Amino acid sequence: MFKRPVFSKRNIPLYILGIGLLVFSVTCAFRTAQSDFNVHLHTAGKMTEGLNLYEKPFMDGSQYYYSPFFALALTPFAYAGNYGQYVYNNNNIPILVQKGQWVELFWLFFNIFFLYRIWKIMEKTFDVRLFSNRQYLWLFLFTLAFIARPLEYNFKQVQMTIFLLWASLESMQLIFSERKMAGAALLALAINIKILPVLLLPYLLYRGEFKALGYTIVIGAMLIFSPALFIGWEYNMQLHASWFQLMNPVGKLNISTDHEEFFYGYHGIAALVQSLFTNTNIDIRTHVVDLGYEKAIWIAHSIRLVLVGITFYFLRTWPFKAAHSVRQRFHEVAYILLITPLLFPHQQKYAFFYMLPACFFIVHTLINNKASRFQFITRRKHHAIIVLMVLVFLLTTGTSDLFLGKELNYVTQYLKLITYGGLLAIVPLMMVRHKPT
């Protein structure tokens, strides 16, 4: 294992990004607008009153999508911030809630650490010692460019996505380096905060990691039932039933029939199918044909099944066998993470930070391939991948209001262009499957 000095010149891009994020964190934490982390604290306050966390009224109209366990963990901060006391407007929505700027600020600082760890995990997997300083800089800048927009939203809205991605990658590294208990505990914790990392459980089963899978299930079950010690069995089960109904990808709540909810910019397969095959009654026509709610649900399920089926293209061994290499395993996990925000309902722009491992893999392969004079991928295929990644960039980052302005940005939200970008990224990730080992 190589170790580069922490203060080497090669780490200068990391220093610049870290300092920039520190300044940005202070700005985000003390701005006047409400953040999603305040929604979490508000929800924790609802738990102290014995209310259903997943039923209206919501703070500032924002739905809570995280677990009862997470809300319970935040109750001390809710008490400290007096989040249990609300002032309601005429629509019965709490609008004056004391803000927890310091709580937000500390969490954003933790996110900077999680970002650093994510980058180091990817560096370790790909052994970038072979890269020159210039190649390393291109790797950093191009990878950052592809996830700059969701990274910004994660900090602006004080989100949990960076933590969830770090926990997913860190847990996989721990499990496959024979620290199965620690990796399973971290993965179980992440799943019990927000359900998204649950897609890694079938992967552990396929790779024959039965011990790690068993540990994760047992620890996860303990975390699910642990709130009952503080809030009672019946209340805990009621909350988990509501949470599962909300997050179930095959449930009827996975496609919105609410114009207001659609306007807020949900992305993913469910939102894309809604925009194409149901009449959303918005000023801009996005649907090709109005098939109705029920048919749209079946179309969404069918597309999800196709994305799940493509996973077997990346899995190059029979079930219950180890991957051929660490690099191949990262390739497989990168695809699972890439499709995560596409499969689950109610995903917003910040969820596409999950594209980071896939983008890193593709950029690294392209740089390595060019340095080897197209030894691993033909020149024509290499250039085709570049064109596809430019399109991915235009659909995901290039559609932000920074480039288009707010009005055109709203149009891209209606058209779900970020979802198209996420789907398109699958193609170059498939094209770099036969990569150097």
Short mmCIF file of C-alpha atoms in Angstrom, two decimals:
data_model
loop_
_atom_site.label_atom_id
_atom_site.label_comp_id
_atom_site.label_asym_id
_atom_site.label_seq_id
_atom_site.Cartn_x
_atom_site.Cartn_y
_atom_site.Cartn_z
CA MET A 1 0.00 0.00 0.00
CA PHE A 2 1.42 3.38 -0.95
CA LYS A 3 1.29 6.41 1.29
CA ARG A 4 1.81 9.88 -0.07
CA PRO A 5 2.71 12.62 2.44
CA VAL A 6 -0.37 14.48 3.59
CA PHE A 7 1.17 17.84 2.69
CA SER A 8 2.59 16.86 -0.70
CA LYS A 9 2.26 19.27 -3.61
CA ARG A 10 0.10 16.72 -5.36
CA ASN A 11 -2.62 17.27 -2.74
CA ILE A 12 -2.90 20.98 -3.52
CA PRO A 13 -6.22 20.50 -5.42
CA LEU A 14 -7.62 18.78 -2.33
CA TYR A 15 -6.45 21.66 -0.14
CA ILE A 16 -8.06 24.24 -2.41
CA LEU A 17 -11.34 22.32 -2.54
CA GLY A 18 -11.28 21.81 1.23
CA ILE A 19 -10.71 25.50 1.99
CA GLY A 20 -13.41 26.48 -0.48
CA LEU A 21 -15.86 24.07 1.12
CA LEU A 22 -15.01 25.36 4.60
CA VAL A 23 -15.92 28.89 3.55
CA PHE A 24 -18.98 27.65 1.68
CA SER A 25 -20.05 25.63 4.75
CA VAL A 26 -20.12 28.72 6.95
CA THR A 27 -22.16 30.57 4.31
CA CYS A 28 -24.64 27.69 3.96
CA ALA A 29 -25.04 27.14 7.70
CA PHE A 30 -25.83 30.78 8.49
CA ARG A 31 -27.97 31.70 5.50
CA THR A 32 -31.58 32.70 6.11
CA ALA A 33 -33.27 29.95 4.04
CA GLN A 34 -34.36 26.73 5.66
CA SER A 35 -32.15 23.69 5.06
CA ASP A 36 -33.10 20.04 4.90
CA PHE A 37 -31.16 19.42 8.09
CA ASN A 38 -33.58 21.75 9.86
CA VAL A 39 -36.36 19.54 8.52
CA HIS A 40 -34.65 16.58 10.22
CA LEU A 41 -34.42 18.48 13.51
CA HIS A 42 -38.03 19.60 13.20
CA THR A 43 -39.04 15.96 12.64
CA ALA A 44 -37.10 14.91 15.73
CA GLY A 45 -39.17 17.47 17.61
CA LYS A 46 -42.34 15.81 16.28
CA MET A 47 -41.11 12.49 17.64
CA THR A 48 -40.89 13.96 21.14
CA GLU A 49 -44.61 14.75 20.83
CA GLY A 50 -45.54 11.25 19.63
CA LEU A 51 -46.60 12.41 16.15
CA ASN A 52 -46.31 10.47 12.90
CA LEU A 53 -43.13 11.79 11.26
CA TYR A 54 -44.38 11.00 7.75
CA GLU A 55 -47.75 12.74 7.88
CA LYS A 56 -48.60 16.40 7.42
CA PRO A 57 -48.08 19.06 8.56
CA PHE A 58 -44.48 19.22 7.41
CA MET A 59 -42.05 21.99 8.16
CA ASP A 60 -42.04 24.44 5.26
CA GLY A 61 -43.94 21.82 3.23
CA SER A 62 -40.94 19.44 3.19
CA GLN A 63 -41.51 15.69 3.56
CA TYR A 64 -39.22 13.68 5.85
CA TYR A 65 -37.73 10.64 4.06
CA TYR A 66 -35.32 9.33 6.66
CA SER A 67 -35.72 6.67 9.31
CA PRO A 68 -37.26 6.79 12.80
CA PHE A 69 -33.82 5.77 14.12
CA PHE A 70 -32.27 8.91 12.59
CA ALA A 71 -35.00 11.13 14.04
CA LEU A 72 -34.45 9.60 17.48
CA ALA A 73 -30.69 10.21 17.22
CA LEU A 74 -31.38 13.90 16.55
CA THR A 75 -33.82 14.43 19.42
CA PRO A 76 -31.11 15.85 21.76
CA PHE A 77 -30.36 18.53 19.17
CA ALA A 78 -34.08 19.16 18.69
CA TYR A 79 -34.44 19.78 22.42
CA ALA A 80 -31.39 22.05 22.43
CA GLY A 81 -32.81 24.07 19.53
CA ASN A 82 -36.35 24.16 20.94
CA TYR A 83 -37.61 22.41 17.79
CA GLY A 84 -40.58 20.96 19.60
CA GLN A 85 -42.37 24.34 19.57
CA TYR A 86 -43.83 25.46 16.24
CA VAL A 87 -45.63 28.53 14.92
CA TYR A 88 -48.12 27.63 12.19
CA ASN A 89 -49.28 29.76 9.28
CA ASN A 90 -52.78 29.80 7.79
CA ASN A 91 -52.12 26.56 5.91
CA ASN A 92 -51.19 24.82 9.16
CA ILE A 93 -47.50 24.62 8.15
CA PRO A 94 -44.85 25.47 10.75
CA ILE A 95 -42.85 28.41 9.48
CA LEU A 96 -41.03 29.85 12.49
CA VAL A 97 -38.68 27.29 13.96
CA GLN A 98 -35.48 28.20 15.71
CA LYS A 99 -32.57 27.39 13.37
CA GLY A 100 -29.70 25.11 14.37
CA GLN A 101 -26.88 26.86 12.52
CA TRP A 102 -24.14 25.36 14.66
CA VAL A 103 -25.48 21.85 14.23
CA GLU A 104 -25.57 22.40 10.47
CA LEU A 105 -22.07 23.85 10.46
CA PHE A 106 -20.57 20.90 12.30
CA TRP A 107 -22.31 18.48 9.96
CA LEU A 108 -20.97 20.31 6.89
CA PHE A 109 -17.47 20.11 8.35
CA PHE A 110 -17.96 16.37 8.76
CA ASN A 111 -19.02 16.23 5.12
CA ILE A 112 -15.66 17.69 4.10
CA PHE A 113 -13.98 14.83 5.94
CA PHE A 114 -16.30 12.31 4.24
CA LEU A 115 -15.37 13.77 0.86
CA TYR A 116 -11.71 13.40 1.69
CA ARG A 117 -12.20 9.77 2.70
CA ILE A 118 -14.19 9.01 -0.47
CA TRP A 119 -11.38 10.37 -2.60
CA LYS A 120 -8.74 8.43 -0.67
CA ILE A 121 -10.72 5.19 -0.98
CA MET A 122 -10.90 5.66 -4.75
CA GLU A 123 -7.20 6.57 -4.91
CA LYS A 124 -6.29 3.45 -3.00
CA THR A 125 -8.41 1.26 -5.26
CA PHE A 126 -6.85 2.59 -8.46
CA ASP A 127 -3.27 3.15 -7.22
CA VAL A 128 -2.67 6.58 -8.76
CA ARG A 129 1.07 6.43 -8.05
CA LEU A 130 1.49 5.64 -11.73
CA PHE A 131 -0.07 8.96 -12.71
CA SER A 132 2.06 12.04 -13.28
CA ASN A 133 1.13 15.21 -11.42
CA ARG A 134 -0.58 16.52 -14.55
CA GLN A 135 -2.59 13.32 -15.00
CA TYR A 136 -3.56 13.40 -11.35
CA LEU A 137 -4.74 16.99 -11.72
CA TRP A 138 -6.86 16.08 -14.77
CA LEU A 139 -8.32 13.14 -12.87
CA PHE A 140 -9.29 15.42 -10.00
CA LEU A 141 -10.69 18.27 -12.10
CA PHE A 142 -12.71 16.19 -14.55
CA THR A 143 -14.16 14.02 -11.80
CA LEU A 144 -15.07 17.12 -9.81
CA ALA A 145 -16.70 18.69 -12.86
CA PHE A 146 -19.15 15.81 -13.24
CA ILE A 147 -20.39 15.95 -9.65
CA ALA A 148 -20.00 19.69 -8.97
CA ARG A 149 -23.72 20.38 -9.16
CA PRO A 150 -24.93 17.67 -6.75
CA LEU A 151 -21.99 18.52 -4.49
CA GLU A 152 -23.16 22.12 -4.33
CA TYR A 153 -26.73 21.09 -3.53
CA ASN A 154 -25.54 18.74 -0.78
CA PHE A 155 -23.84 21.63 0.96
CA LYS A 156 -26.54 24.22 0.27
CA GLN A 157 -29.29 21.98 1.64
CA VAL A 158 -27.11 20.36 4.34
CA GLN A 159 -27.84 16.88 3.04
CA MET A 160 -26.86 13.35 4.07
CA THR A 161 -25.90 12.00 0.64
CA ILE A 162 -22.15 12.51 1.03
CA PHE A 163 -22.22 10.54 4.27
CA LEU A 164 -24.28 7.76 2.66
CA LEU A 165 -21.86 7.43 -0.26
CA TRP A 166 -18.86 7.42 2.06
CA ALA A 167 -20.49 4.78 4.29
CA SER A 168 -21.25 2.64 1.22
CA LEU A 169 -17.68 2.75 -0.11
CA GLU A 170 -16.04 2.49 3.31
CA SER A 171 -18.20 -0.47 4.32
CA MET A 172 -17.36 -2.31 1.10
CA GLN A 173 -13.65 -1.69 1.65
CA LEU A 174 -13.86 -2.96 5.22
CA ILE A 175 -15.90 -6.04 4.33
CA PHE A 176 -13.65 -7.12 1.48
CA SER A 177 -10.50 -6.48 3.54
CA GLU A 178 -11.71 -9.02 6.13
CA ARG A 179 -12.99 -6.44 8.63
CA LYS A 180 -16.49 -7.74 8.14
CA MET A 181 -18.04 -6.80 11.46
CA ALA A 182 -16.94 -3.16 11.21
CA GLY A 183 -18.04 -2.91 7.57
CA ALA A 184 -21.39 -4.57 8.30
CA ALA A 185 -22.05 -2.23 11.22
CA LEU A 186 -21.32 0.84 9.08
CA LEU A 187 -23.51 -0.42 6.23
CA ALA A 188 -26.35 -1.27 8.64
CA LEU A 189 -26.12 2.21 10.14
CA ALA A 190 -26.29 3.85 6.70
CA ILE A 191 -29.32 1.77 5.69
CA ASN A 192 -31.05 2.64 8.96
CA ILE A 193 -30.54 6.34 8.32
CA LYS A 194 -31.80 6.29 4.74
CA ILE A 195 -32.73 3.15 2.87
CA LEU A 196 -30.70 3.82 -0.31
CA PRO A 197 -27.59 1.69 0.55
CA VAL A 198 -29.82 -1.40 0.88
CA LEU A 199 -29.00 -2.19 -2.77
CA LEU A 200 -25.56 -3.34 -1.61
CA LEU A 201 -27.06 -6.27 0.31
CA PRO A 202 -27.92 -8.31 -2.83
CA TYR A 203 -24.40 -7.58 -4.04
CA LEU A 204 -22.90 -9.06 -0.87
CA LEU A 205 -25.09 -12.12 -1.40
CA TYR A 206 -23.97 -12.50 -5.02
CA ARG A 207 -20.31 -12.22 -4.03
CA GLY A 208 -20.71 -14.90 -1.37
CA GLU A 209 -20.09 -12.58 1.57
CA PHE A 210 -22.56 -14.49 3.72
CA LYS A 211 -20.95 -13.60 7.04
CA ALA A 212 -20.91 -9.87 6.26
CA LEU A 213 -24.48 -10.07 4.96
CA GLY A 214 -25.61 -11.84 8.13
CA TYR A 215 -23.89 -9.29 10.35
CA THR A 216 -25.51 -6.44 8.41
CA ILE A 217 -28.99 -7.94 8.71
CA VAL A 218 -28.66 -8.66 12.43
CA ILE A 219 -27.20 -5.24 13.28
CA GLY A 220 -29.74 -3.58 11.01
CA ALA A 221 -32.60 -5.34 12.77
CA MET A 222 -31.24 -4.24 16.14
CA LEU A 223 -31.15 -0.63 14.92
CA ILE A 224 -34.69 -0.87 13.55
CA PHE A 225 -36.08 -2.06 16.88
CA SER A 226 -33.83 0.08 19.09
CA PRO A 227 -36.11 3.17 19.05
CA ALA A 228 -38.77 1.04 20.79
CA LEU A 229 -36.67 1.24 23.96
CA PHE A 230 -37.36 4.99 24.08
CA ILE A 231 -40.65 5.54 22.24
CA GLY A 232 -42.45 2.23 22.74
CA TRP A 233 -43.02 -0.78 20.48
CA GLU A 234 -46.32 0.29 18.94
CA TYR A 235 -45.18 3.82 18.04
CA ASN A 236 -41.91 2.49 16.60
CA MET A 237 -43.67 -0.06 14.38
CA GLN A 238 -46.18 2.54 13.22
CA LEU A 239 -43.35 4.85 12.14
CA HIS A 240 -41.48 2.09 10.32
CA ALA A 241 -44.63 1.02 8.47
CA SER A 242 -45.15 4.60 7.28
CA TRP A 243 -41.47 4.92 6.33
CA PHE A 244 -41.53 1.72 4.28
CA GLN A 245 -44.69 2.78 2.48
CA LEU A 246 -43.07 6.09 1.60
CA MET A 247 -39.75 4.64 0.35
CA ASN A 248 -41.02 1.45 -1.30
CA PRO A 249 -40.02 1.74 -5.00
CA VAL A 250 -42.86 -0.54 -6.09
CA GLY A 251 -45.51 1.16 -3.99
CA LYS A 252 -48.17 3.50 -5.33
CA LEU A 253 -46.57 6.49 -3.68
CA ASN A 254 -43.54 6.23 -5.94
CA ILE A 255 -45.18 8.38 -8.64
CA SER A 256 -46.64 11.70 -7.60
CA THR A 257 -50.03 12.92 -8.71
CA ASP A 258 -49.46 16.21 -6.90
CA HIS A 259 -48.59 19.15 -9.19
CA GLU A 260 -46.79 20.96 -6.36
CA GLU A 261 -44.67 17.90 -5.55
CA PHE A 262 -43.74 17.50 -9.22
CA PHE A 263 -42.71 21.16 -9.41
CA TYR A 264 -40.15 20.70 -6.65
CA GLY A 265 -37.95 18.79 -9.04
CA TYR A 266 -38.02 15.10 -8.22
CA HIS A 267 -35.83 13.01 -10.47
CA GLY A 268 -35.29 9.32 -11.17
CA ILE A 269 -37.25 6.74 -13.14
CA ALA A 270 -40.57 7.43 -11.42
CA ALA A 271 -40.38 11.17 -12.06
CA LEU A 272 -39.21 10.66 -15.66
CA VAL A 273 -42.06 8.26 -16.43
CA GLN A 274 -44.53 10.70 -14.91
CA SER A 275 -43.23 13.52 -17.09
CA LEU A 276 -43.49 11.39 -20.24
CA PHE A 277 -46.67 9.37 -19.76
CA THR A 278 -48.99 11.35 -17.48
CA ASN A 279 -50.53 14.79 -17.82
CA THR A 280 -48.89 16.77 -15.03
CA ASN A 281 -51.00 19.86 -15.71
CA ILE A 282 -48.06 22.24 -15.79
CA ASP A 283 -47.50 25.16 -18.15
CA ILE A 284 -44.89 23.26 -20.17
CA ARG A 285 -46.11 20.10 -21.82
CA THR A 286 -43.66 17.29 -21.06
CA HIS A 287 -45.75 14.17 -21.68
CA VAL A 288 -45.68 12.33 -25.00
CA VAL A 289 -48.98 10.61 -24.28
CA ASP A 290 -51.22 10.45 -21.23
CA LEU A 291 -51.44 6.78 -20.28
CA GLY A 292 -52.74 7.37 -16.79
CA TYR A 293 -51.34 6.72 -13.33
CA GLU A 294 -51.61 2.92 -13.21
CA LYS A 295 -49.92 2.29 -16.57
CA ALA A 296 -47.19 4.76 -15.71
CA ILE A 297 -46.41 2.77 -12.57
CA TRP A 298 -45.95 -0.44 -14.60
CA ILE A 299 -43.69 1.33 -17.08
CA ALA A 300 -41.57 2.63 -14.22
CA HIS A 301 -41.31 -0.87 -12.73
CA SER A 302 -40.31 -2.32 -16.11
CA ILE A 303 -37.50 0.21 -16.57
CA ARG A 304 -36.29 -0.49 -13.04
CA LEU A 305 -36.15 -4.21 -13.82
CA VAL A 306 -34.06 -3.48 -16.92
CA LEU A 307 -31.58 -1.44 -14.87
CA VAL A 308 -31.35 -4.23 -12.31
CA GLY A 309 -30.87 -6.75 -15.10
CA ILE A 310 -27.96 -4.74 -16.54
CA THR A 311 -26.14 -5.39 -13.27
CA PHE A 312 -25.34 -8.88 -14.54
CA TYR A 313 -23.38 -7.32 -17.39
CA PHE A 314 -20.99 -5.92 -14.81
CA LEU A 315 -20.83 -9.10 -12.71
CA ARG A 316 -18.27 -11.13 -14.64
CA THR A 317 -18.22 -14.25 -12.48
CA TRP A 318 -20.77 -16.82 -11.35
CA PRO A 319 -22.68 -16.20 -8.10
CA PHE A 320 -20.93 -16.74 -4.77
CA LYS A 321 -17.48 -16.24 -6.27
CA ALA A 322 -15.09 -13.36 -5.67
CA ALA A 323 -14.54 -10.68 -8.29
CA HIS A 324 -11.45 -11.08 -10.48
CA SER A 325 -9.81 -7.96 -9.04
CA VAL A 326 -10.34 -5.05 -6.68
CA ARG A 327 -10.79 -2.83 -9.70
CA GLN A 328 -13.54 -5.05 -11.10
CA ARG A 329 -15.31 -5.02 -7.73
CA PHE A 330 -15.21 -1.22 -7.68
CA HIS A 331 -16.65 -1.22 -11.22
CA GLU A 332 -19.57 -3.35 -10.05
CA VAL A 333 -20.23 -1.25 -6.96
CA ALA A 334 -19.96 1.95 -9.01
CA TYR A 335 -22.81 0.76 -11.25
CA ILE A 336 -25.00 -0.15 -8.29
CA LEU A 337 -24.42 3.29 -6.78
CA LEU A 338 -25.02 4.98 -10.14
CA ILE A 339 -28.51 3.47 -10.53
CA THR A 340 -29.47 4.03 -6.87
CA PRO A 341 -30.99 7.52 -7.35
CA LEU A 342 -32.66 6.26 -10.53
CA LEU A 343 -34.42 3.34 -8.87
CA PHE A 344 -35.73 4.96 -5.70
CA PRO A 345 -38.63 7.44 -5.72
CA HIS A 346 -38.55 11.05 -4.52
CA GLN A 347 -34.87 11.62 -5.41
CA GLN A 348 -33.68 15.17 -5.94
CA LYS A 349 -30.60 16.68 -7.60
CA TYR A 350 -28.29 16.12 -4.64
CA ALA A 351 -28.88 12.34 -4.84
CA PHE A 352 -26.92 12.22 -8.11
CA PHE A 353 -23.74 12.68 -6.09
CA TYR A 354 -23.92 8.87 -6.22
CA MET A 355 -22.47 9.20 -9.75
CA LEU A 356 -19.05 10.05 -8.30
CA PRO A 357 -17.51 6.52 -8.28
CA ALA A 358 -18.70 5.82 -11.84
CA CYS A 359 -17.33 9.14 -13.11
CA PHE A 360 -14.02 8.56 -11.32
CA PHE A 361 -13.76 5.09 -12.88
CA ILE A 362 -14.46 6.37 -16.39
CA VAL A 363 -12.10 9.36 -16.17
CA HIS A 364 -9.32 7.23 -14.69
CA THR A 365 -9.70 4.64 -17.46
CA LEU A 366 -9.61 7.29 -20.20
CA ILE A 367 -6.47 8.92 -18.81
CA ASN A 368 -4.79 5.56 -18.35
CA ASN A 369 -5.82 4.42 -21.82
CA LYS A 370 -4.44 7.51 -23.52
CA ALA A 371 -1.18 7.24 -21.58
CA SER A 372 -0.83 3.64 -22.82
CA ARG A 373 -1.51 4.78 -26.40
CA PHE A 374 -4.95 3.16 -26.56
CA GLN A 375 -3.74 -0.27 -25.52
CA PHE A 376 -6.88 -1.14 -23.54
CA ILE A 377 -9.61 0.65 -25.52
CA THR A 378 -9.48 1.45 -29.22
CA ARG A 379 -9.04 5.07 -30.26
CA ARG A 380 -12.53 5.21 -31.79
CA LYS A 381 -14.16 3.76 -28.68
CA HIS A 382 -12.08 6.08 -26.50
CA HIS A 383 -13.35 9.14 -28.37
CA ALA A 384 -16.93 7.84 -28.29
CA ILE A 385 -16.74 7.58 -24.50
CA ILE A 386 -15.49 11.18 -24.32
CA VAL A 387 -18.44 12.38 -26.43
CA LEU A 388 -20.88 10.50 -24.20
CA MET A 389 -19.34 11.96 -21.05
CA VAL A 390 -19.58 15.47 -22.49
CA LEU A 391 -23.30 14.84 -23.01
CA VAL A 392 -23.58 13.53 -19.45
CA PHE A 393 -21.95 16.73 -18.21
CA LEU A 394 -24.30 18.92 -20.25
CA LEU A 395 -27.39 17.07 -18.98
CA THR A 396 -26.38 17.03 -15.32
CA THR A 397 -24.11 19.98 -14.52
CA GLY A 398 -24.65 22.05 -17.67
CA THR A 399 -28.38 22.41 -16.96
CA SER A 400 -27.88 24.33 -13.71
CA ASP A 401 -29.10 27.90 -13.35
CA LEU A 402 -25.45 29.03 -13.28
CA PHE A 403 -25.29 28.36 -17.03
CA LEU A 404 -28.92 28.61 -18.11
CA GLY A 405 -30.52 31.03 -15.66
CA LYS A 406 -33.46 30.26 -13.40
CA GLU A 407 -36.18 30.19 -16.05
CA LEU A 408 -34.48 27.69 -18.33
CA ASN A 409 -33.35 25.73 -15.29
CA TYR A 410 -37.01 25.25 -14.34
CA VAL A 411 -37.64 23.86 -17.82
CA THR A 412 -34.84 21.31 -17.37
CA GLN A 413 -36.42 20.30 -14.07
CA TYR A 414 -39.74 19.63 -15.78
CA LEU A 415 -38.00 17.65 -18.55
CA LYS A 416 -35.98 15.63 -16.00
CA LEU A 417 -32.72 16.14 -17.92
CA ILE A 418 -30.63 15.14 -14.90
CA THR A 419 -32.28 11.73 -14.98
CA TYR A 420 -31.41 11.39 -18.66
CA GLY A 421 -27.81 12.23 -17.74
CA GLY A 422 -27.76 9.53 -15.09
CA LEU A 423 -29.15 6.98 -17.53
CA LEU A 424 -26.70 8.01 -20.24
CA ALA A 425 -23.74 7.58 -17.86
CA ILE A 426 -24.49 3.85 -17.79
CA VAL A 427 -23.31 3.49 -21.40
CA PRO A 428 -19.70 4.74 -20.97
CA LEU A 429 -19.46 2.81 -17.71
CA MET A 430 -20.35 -0.33 -19.68
CA MET A 431 -17.86 0.57 -22.40
CA VAL A 432 -14.91 0.69 -19.96
CA ARG A 433 -15.67 -2.74 -18.51
CA HIS A 434 -12.65 -4.32 -20.19
CA LYS A 435 -10.23 -2.10 -18.37
CA PRO A 436 -6.59 -2.45 -17.31
CA THR A 437 -6.08 -4.48 -14.15
#
